[in-house]
Coordinates of N, CA, C and O in Angstrom, one line a residue:
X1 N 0.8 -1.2 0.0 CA 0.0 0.0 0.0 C 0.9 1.2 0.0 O 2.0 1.2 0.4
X2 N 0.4 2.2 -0.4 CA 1.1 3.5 -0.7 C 1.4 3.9 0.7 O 0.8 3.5 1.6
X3 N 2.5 4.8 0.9 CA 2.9 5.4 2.3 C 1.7 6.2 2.3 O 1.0 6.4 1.4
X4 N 1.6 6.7 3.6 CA 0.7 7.4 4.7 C 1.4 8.6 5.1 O 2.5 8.5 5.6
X5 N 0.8 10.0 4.9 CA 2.0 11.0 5.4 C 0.9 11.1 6.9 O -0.2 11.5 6.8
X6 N 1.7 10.5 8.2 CA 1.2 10.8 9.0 C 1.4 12.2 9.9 O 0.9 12.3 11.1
X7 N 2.3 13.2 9.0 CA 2.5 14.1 9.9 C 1.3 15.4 9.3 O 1.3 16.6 9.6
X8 N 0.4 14.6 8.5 CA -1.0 15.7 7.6 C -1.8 15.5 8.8 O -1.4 15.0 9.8
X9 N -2.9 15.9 8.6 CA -3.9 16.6 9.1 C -5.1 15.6 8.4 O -5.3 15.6 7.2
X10 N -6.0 14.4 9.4 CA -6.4 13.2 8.7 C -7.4 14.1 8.2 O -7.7 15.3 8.6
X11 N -8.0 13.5 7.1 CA -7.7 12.3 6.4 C -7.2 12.4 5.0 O -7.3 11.7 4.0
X12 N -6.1 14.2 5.5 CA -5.8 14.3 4.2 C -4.5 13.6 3.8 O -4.2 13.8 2.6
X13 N -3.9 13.0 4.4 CA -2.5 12.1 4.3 C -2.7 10.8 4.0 O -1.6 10.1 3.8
X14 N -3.9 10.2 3.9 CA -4.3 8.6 3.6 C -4.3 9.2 2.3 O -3.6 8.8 1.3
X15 N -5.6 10.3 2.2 CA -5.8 10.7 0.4 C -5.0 11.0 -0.4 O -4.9 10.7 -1.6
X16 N -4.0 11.7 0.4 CA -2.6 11.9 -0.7 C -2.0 10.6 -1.1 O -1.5 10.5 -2.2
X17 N -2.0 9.6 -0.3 CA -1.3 8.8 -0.2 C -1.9 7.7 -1.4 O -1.2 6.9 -2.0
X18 N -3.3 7.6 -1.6 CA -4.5 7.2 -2.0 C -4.0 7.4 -3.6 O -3.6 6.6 -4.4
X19 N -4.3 9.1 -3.6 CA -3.8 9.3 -4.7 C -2.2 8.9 -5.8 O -1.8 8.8 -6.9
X20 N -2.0 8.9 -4.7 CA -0.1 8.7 -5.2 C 0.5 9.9 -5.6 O 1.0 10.1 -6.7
X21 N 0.3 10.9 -4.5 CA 1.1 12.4 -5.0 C 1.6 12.5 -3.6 O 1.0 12.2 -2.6
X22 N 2.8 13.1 -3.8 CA 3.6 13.9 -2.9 C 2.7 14.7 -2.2 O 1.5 14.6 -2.3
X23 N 3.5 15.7 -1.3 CA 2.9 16.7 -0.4 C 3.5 17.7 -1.4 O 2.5 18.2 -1.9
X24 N 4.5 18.1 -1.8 CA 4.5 18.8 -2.8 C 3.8 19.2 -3.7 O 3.7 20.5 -3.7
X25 N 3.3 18.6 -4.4 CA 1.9 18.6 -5.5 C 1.0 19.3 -4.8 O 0.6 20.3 -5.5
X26 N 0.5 19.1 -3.5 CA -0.4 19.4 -2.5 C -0.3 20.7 -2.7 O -1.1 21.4 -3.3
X27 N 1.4 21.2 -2.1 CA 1.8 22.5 -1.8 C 1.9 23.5 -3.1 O 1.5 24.7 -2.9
X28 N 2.4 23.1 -4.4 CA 1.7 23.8 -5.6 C 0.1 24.1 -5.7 O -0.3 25.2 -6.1
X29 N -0.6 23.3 -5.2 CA -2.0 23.3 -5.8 C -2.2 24.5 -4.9 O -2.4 25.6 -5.4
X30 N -2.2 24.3 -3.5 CA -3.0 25.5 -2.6 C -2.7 27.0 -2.9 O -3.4 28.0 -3.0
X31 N -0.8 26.7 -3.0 CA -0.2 28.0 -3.4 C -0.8 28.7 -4.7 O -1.2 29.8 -4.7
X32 N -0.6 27.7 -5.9 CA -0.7 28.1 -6.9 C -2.5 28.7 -7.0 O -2.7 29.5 -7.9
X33 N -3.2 28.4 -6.4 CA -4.7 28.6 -6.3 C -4.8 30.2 -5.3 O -5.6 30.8 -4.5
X34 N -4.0 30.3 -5.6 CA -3.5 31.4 -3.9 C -4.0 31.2 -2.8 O -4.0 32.1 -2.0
X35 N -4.5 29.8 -2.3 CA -5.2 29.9 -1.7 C -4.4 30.0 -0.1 O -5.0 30.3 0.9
X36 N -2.8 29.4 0.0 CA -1.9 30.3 0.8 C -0.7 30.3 0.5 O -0.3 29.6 -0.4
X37 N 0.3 31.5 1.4 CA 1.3 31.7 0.8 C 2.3 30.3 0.5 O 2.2 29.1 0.7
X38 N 3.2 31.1 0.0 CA 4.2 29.7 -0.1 C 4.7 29.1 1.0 O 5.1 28.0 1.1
X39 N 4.7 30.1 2.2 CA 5.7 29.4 3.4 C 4.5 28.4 4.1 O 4.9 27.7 5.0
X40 N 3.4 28.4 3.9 CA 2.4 27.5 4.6 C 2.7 26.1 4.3 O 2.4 25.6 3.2
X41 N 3.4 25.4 5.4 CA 3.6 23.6 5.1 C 2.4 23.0 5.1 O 1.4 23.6 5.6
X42 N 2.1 22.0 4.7 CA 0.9 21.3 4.5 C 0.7 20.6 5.7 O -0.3 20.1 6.0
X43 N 2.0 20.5 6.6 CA 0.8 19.9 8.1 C 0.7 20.9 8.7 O 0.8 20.7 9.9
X44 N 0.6 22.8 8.2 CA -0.1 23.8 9.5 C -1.3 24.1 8.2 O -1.5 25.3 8.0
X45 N -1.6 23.6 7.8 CA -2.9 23.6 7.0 C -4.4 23.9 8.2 O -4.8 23.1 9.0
X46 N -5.0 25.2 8.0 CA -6.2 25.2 9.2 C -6.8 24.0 9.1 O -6.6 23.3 8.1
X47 N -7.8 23.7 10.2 CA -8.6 22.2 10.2 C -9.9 22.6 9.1 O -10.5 21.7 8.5
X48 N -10.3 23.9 9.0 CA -11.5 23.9 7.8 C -11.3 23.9 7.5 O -12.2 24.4 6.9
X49 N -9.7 24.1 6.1 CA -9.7 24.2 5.4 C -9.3 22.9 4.7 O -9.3 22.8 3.5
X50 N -9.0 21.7 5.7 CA -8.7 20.2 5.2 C -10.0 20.0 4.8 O -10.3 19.9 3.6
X51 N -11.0 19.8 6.1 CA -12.4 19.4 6.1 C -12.8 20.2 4.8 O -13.4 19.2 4.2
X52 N -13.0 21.2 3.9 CA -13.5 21.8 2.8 C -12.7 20.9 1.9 O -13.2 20.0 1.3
X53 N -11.0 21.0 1.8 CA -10.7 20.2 0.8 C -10.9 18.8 0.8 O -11.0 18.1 -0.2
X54 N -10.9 18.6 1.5 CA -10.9 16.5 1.5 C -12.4 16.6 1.4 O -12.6 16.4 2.6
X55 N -13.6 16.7 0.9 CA -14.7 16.9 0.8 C -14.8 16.5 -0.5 O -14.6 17.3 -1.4
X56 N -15.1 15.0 -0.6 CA -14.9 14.5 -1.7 C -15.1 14.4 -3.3 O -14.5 13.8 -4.1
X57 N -16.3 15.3 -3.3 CA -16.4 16.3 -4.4 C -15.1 17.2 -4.4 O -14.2 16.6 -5.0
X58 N -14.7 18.3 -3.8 CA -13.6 19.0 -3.9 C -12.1 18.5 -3.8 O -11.1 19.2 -4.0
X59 N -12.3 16.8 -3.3 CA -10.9 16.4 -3.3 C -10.4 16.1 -5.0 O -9.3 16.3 -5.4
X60 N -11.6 15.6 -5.8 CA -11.6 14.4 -6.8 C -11.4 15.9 -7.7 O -11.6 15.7 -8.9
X61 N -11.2 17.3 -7.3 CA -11.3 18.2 -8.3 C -9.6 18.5 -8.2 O -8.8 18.6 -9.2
X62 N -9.2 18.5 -6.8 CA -8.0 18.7 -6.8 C -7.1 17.6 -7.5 O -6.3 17.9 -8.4
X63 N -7.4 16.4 -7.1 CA -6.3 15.7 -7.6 C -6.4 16.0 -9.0 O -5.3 16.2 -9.6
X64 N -7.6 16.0 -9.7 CA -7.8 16.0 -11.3 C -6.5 17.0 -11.6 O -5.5 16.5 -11.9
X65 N -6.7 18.5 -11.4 CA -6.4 19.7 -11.4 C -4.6 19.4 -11.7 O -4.0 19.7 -12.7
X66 N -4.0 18.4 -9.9 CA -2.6 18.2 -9.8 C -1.6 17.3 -11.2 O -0.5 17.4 -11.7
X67 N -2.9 16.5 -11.6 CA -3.1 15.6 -12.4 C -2.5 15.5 -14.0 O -1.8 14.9 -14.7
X68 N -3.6 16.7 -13.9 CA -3.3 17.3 -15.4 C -1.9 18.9 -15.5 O -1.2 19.3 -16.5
X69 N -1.9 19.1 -14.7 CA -0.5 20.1 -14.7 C 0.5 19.7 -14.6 O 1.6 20.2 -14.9
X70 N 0.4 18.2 -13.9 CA 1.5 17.5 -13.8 C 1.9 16.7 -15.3 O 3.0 16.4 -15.7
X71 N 0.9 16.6 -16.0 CA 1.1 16.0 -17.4 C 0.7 17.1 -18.7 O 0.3 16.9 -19.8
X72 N 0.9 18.3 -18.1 CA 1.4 19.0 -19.2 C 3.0 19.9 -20.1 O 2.9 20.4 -21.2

């Protein structure tokens, strides 16, 4: 099974993990969305703002999103 980043914020470290993307990827997506600066690590991520992203509608948008930037 894929590693587990257990130093995320559940259940978004099983999903990354799910997915098969880095925290990296993670950290482009939020930044690049502005949605925070670049120095924000992905385990001080606010708790609503996991609970919005891992919201499985909005997760299956991001990974798409990581997905396709990553393959262009």
């Amino acid at each position: 099974s894929p590693a587990v980043f257990p130093e995320l914020p559940a259940p978004l470290g099983r999903l990354l993990a799910e997915a098969q993307l880095p925290t990296a990827d993670l950290h482009s997506s939020y930044v690049g969305a502005g949605h925070f600066p670049s120095e924000m690590a992905p385990d001080k991520l606010p708790s609503d703002y996991v609970k919005a992203l891992t919201a499985p509608d909005n997760w299956k948008k991001v990974v798409q999103k990581i997905k396709t930037k990553k393959a262009a």
